[in-house]
Coordinates of C-alpha atoms in Angstrom, one line a residue:
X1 CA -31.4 82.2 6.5
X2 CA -31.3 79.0 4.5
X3 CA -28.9 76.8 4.8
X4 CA -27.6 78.6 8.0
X5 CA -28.6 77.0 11.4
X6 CA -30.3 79.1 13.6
X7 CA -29.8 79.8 17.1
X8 CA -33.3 80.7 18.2
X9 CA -36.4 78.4 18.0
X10 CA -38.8 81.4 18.1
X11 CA -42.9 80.3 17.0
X12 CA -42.4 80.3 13.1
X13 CA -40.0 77.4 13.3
X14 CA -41.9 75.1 15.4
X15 CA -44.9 72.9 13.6
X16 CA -47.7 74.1 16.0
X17 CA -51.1 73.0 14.3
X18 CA -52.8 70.3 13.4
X19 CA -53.6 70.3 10.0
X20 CA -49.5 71.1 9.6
X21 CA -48.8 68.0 11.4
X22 CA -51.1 66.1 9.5
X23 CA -49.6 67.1 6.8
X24 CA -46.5 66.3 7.3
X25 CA -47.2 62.4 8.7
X26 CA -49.4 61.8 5.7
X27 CA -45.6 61.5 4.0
X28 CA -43.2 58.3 4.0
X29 CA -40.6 58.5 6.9
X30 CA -37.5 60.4 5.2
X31 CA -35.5 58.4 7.9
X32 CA -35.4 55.6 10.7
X33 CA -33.3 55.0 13.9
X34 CA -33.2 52.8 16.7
X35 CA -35.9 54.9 18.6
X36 CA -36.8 57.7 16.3
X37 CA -38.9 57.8 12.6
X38 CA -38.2 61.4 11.1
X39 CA -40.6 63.0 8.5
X40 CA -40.2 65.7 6.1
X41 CA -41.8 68.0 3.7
X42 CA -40.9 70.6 1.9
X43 CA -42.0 74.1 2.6
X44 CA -42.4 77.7 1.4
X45 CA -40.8 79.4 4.0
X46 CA -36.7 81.0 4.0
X47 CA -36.0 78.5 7.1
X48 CA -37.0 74.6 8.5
X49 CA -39.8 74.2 11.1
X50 CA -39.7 71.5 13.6
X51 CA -42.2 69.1 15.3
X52 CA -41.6 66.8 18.1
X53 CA -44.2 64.2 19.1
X54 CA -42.8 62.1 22.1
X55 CA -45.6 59.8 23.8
X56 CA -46.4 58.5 27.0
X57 CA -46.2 55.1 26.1
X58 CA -42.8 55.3 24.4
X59 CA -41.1 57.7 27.7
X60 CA -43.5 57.3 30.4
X61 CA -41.8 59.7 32.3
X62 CA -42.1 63.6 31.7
X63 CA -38.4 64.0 32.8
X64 CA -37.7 61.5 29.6
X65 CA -39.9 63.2 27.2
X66 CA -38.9 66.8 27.9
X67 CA -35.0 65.7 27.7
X68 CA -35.9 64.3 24.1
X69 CA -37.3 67.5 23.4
X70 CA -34.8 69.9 24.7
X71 CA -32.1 67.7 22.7
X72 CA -33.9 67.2 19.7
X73 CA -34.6 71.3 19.9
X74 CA -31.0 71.9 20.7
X75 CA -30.0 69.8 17.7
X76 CA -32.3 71.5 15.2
X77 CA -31.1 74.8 16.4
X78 CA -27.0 73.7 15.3
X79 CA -28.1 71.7 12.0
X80 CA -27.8 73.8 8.7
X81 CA -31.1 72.5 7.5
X82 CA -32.8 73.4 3.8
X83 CA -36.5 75.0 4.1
X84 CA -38.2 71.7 5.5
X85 CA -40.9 71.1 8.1
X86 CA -39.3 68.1 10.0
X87 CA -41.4 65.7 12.9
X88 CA -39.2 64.0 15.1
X89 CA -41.6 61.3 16.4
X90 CA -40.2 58.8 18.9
X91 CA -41.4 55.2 18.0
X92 CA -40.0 53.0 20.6
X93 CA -39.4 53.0 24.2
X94 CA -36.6 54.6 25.5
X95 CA -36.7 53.7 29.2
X96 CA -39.1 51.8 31.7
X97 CA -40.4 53.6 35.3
X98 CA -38.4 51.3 37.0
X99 CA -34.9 52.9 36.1
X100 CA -33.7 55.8 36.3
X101 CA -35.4 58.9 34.1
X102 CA -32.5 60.0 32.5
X103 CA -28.8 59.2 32.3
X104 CA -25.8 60.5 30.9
X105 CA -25.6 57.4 28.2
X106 CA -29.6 57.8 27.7
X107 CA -28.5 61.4 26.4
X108 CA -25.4 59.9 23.9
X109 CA -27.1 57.8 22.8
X110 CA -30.0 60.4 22.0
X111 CA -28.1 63.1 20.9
X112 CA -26.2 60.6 18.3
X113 CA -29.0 59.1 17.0
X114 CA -30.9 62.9 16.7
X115 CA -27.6 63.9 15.2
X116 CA -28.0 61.3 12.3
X117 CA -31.1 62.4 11.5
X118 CA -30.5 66.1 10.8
X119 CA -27.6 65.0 9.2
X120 CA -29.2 63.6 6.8
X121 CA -31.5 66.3 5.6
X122 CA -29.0 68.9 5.8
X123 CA -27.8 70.3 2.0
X124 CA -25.1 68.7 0.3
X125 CA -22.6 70.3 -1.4
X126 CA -22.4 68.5 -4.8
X127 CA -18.7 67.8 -6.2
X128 CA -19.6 69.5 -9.4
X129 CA -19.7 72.3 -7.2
X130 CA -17.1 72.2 -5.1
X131 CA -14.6 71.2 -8.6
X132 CA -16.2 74.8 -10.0
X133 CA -15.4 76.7 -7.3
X134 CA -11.7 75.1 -7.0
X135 CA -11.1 75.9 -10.9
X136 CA -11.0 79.9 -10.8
X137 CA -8.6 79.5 -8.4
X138 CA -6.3 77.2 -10.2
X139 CA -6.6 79.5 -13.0
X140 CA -5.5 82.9 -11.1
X141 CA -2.2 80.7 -10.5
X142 CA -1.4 79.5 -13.8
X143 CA 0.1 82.8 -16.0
X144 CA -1.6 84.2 -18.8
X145 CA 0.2 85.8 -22.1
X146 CA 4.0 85.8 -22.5
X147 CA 6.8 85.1 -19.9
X148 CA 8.5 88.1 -18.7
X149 CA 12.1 88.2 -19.6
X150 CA 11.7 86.2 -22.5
X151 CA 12.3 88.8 -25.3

């Protein structure tokens, strides 16, 4: 199931233990957004494991910090990813406790910014690729041997 996103986020793709997180944060950030650092190994397995670390002091709120998790989830379950173990760690604060826990444009904004993040782990097609698999079509078109009715 590589490649293909899966619709399930059953134990063996979540990052449970320690030692796998550790892991994991003892690598540079892949990638950086307003609110969120995202890091990524490599891994043996036929799919990509997740790990979501969203602290108190960042979403002081449980409402806040189990909506970032639900989305993030949500977002790693749709994104064709390669075989990767992936921590989605929130690194800035998202909302005080004097507003409201969550709002529709506190979601946008996290869904786009989760978005870009998946995005840009998920496999590239290179163009060498795509110009290969354009070719044996253009050559079914084109005729081979003589013209008929040209004798």
């Amino acid at each position: 199931m590589t490649g293909e996103g899966s619709h399930d986020f059953a134990r063996v793709r979540r990052i449970v233990k320690t030692d796998e997180f550790s892991s994991v944060f003892r690598l540079r950030p892949a990638q950086k957004t307003a609110h969120f650092v995202l890091y990524t190994r490599p891994n043996a397995l036929p799919h990509a494991r997740l790990g979501v670390v969203a602290a108190k002091r960042f979403a002081p709120r449980a409402v806040t910090r189990n909506t970032i998790k639900r989305i993030t989830r949500e977002l790693f379950r749709t994104t064709p990813l390669p075989a990767l173990d992936c921590i989605v760690r929130l690194a800035r604060p998202v909302n005080g406790k004097d507003g409201p826990a969550t709002t529709s444009a506190l979601k946008a904004l996290l869904r786009v910014e989760l978005a870009r993040l998946f995005a840009s782990q998920a496999p590239r097609v290179r163009k060498a690729d795509q110009a290969g698999a354009a070719a044996p079509q253009a050559a079914s078109v084109a005729p081979s041997g003589s013209q008929p009715g040209l004798s």
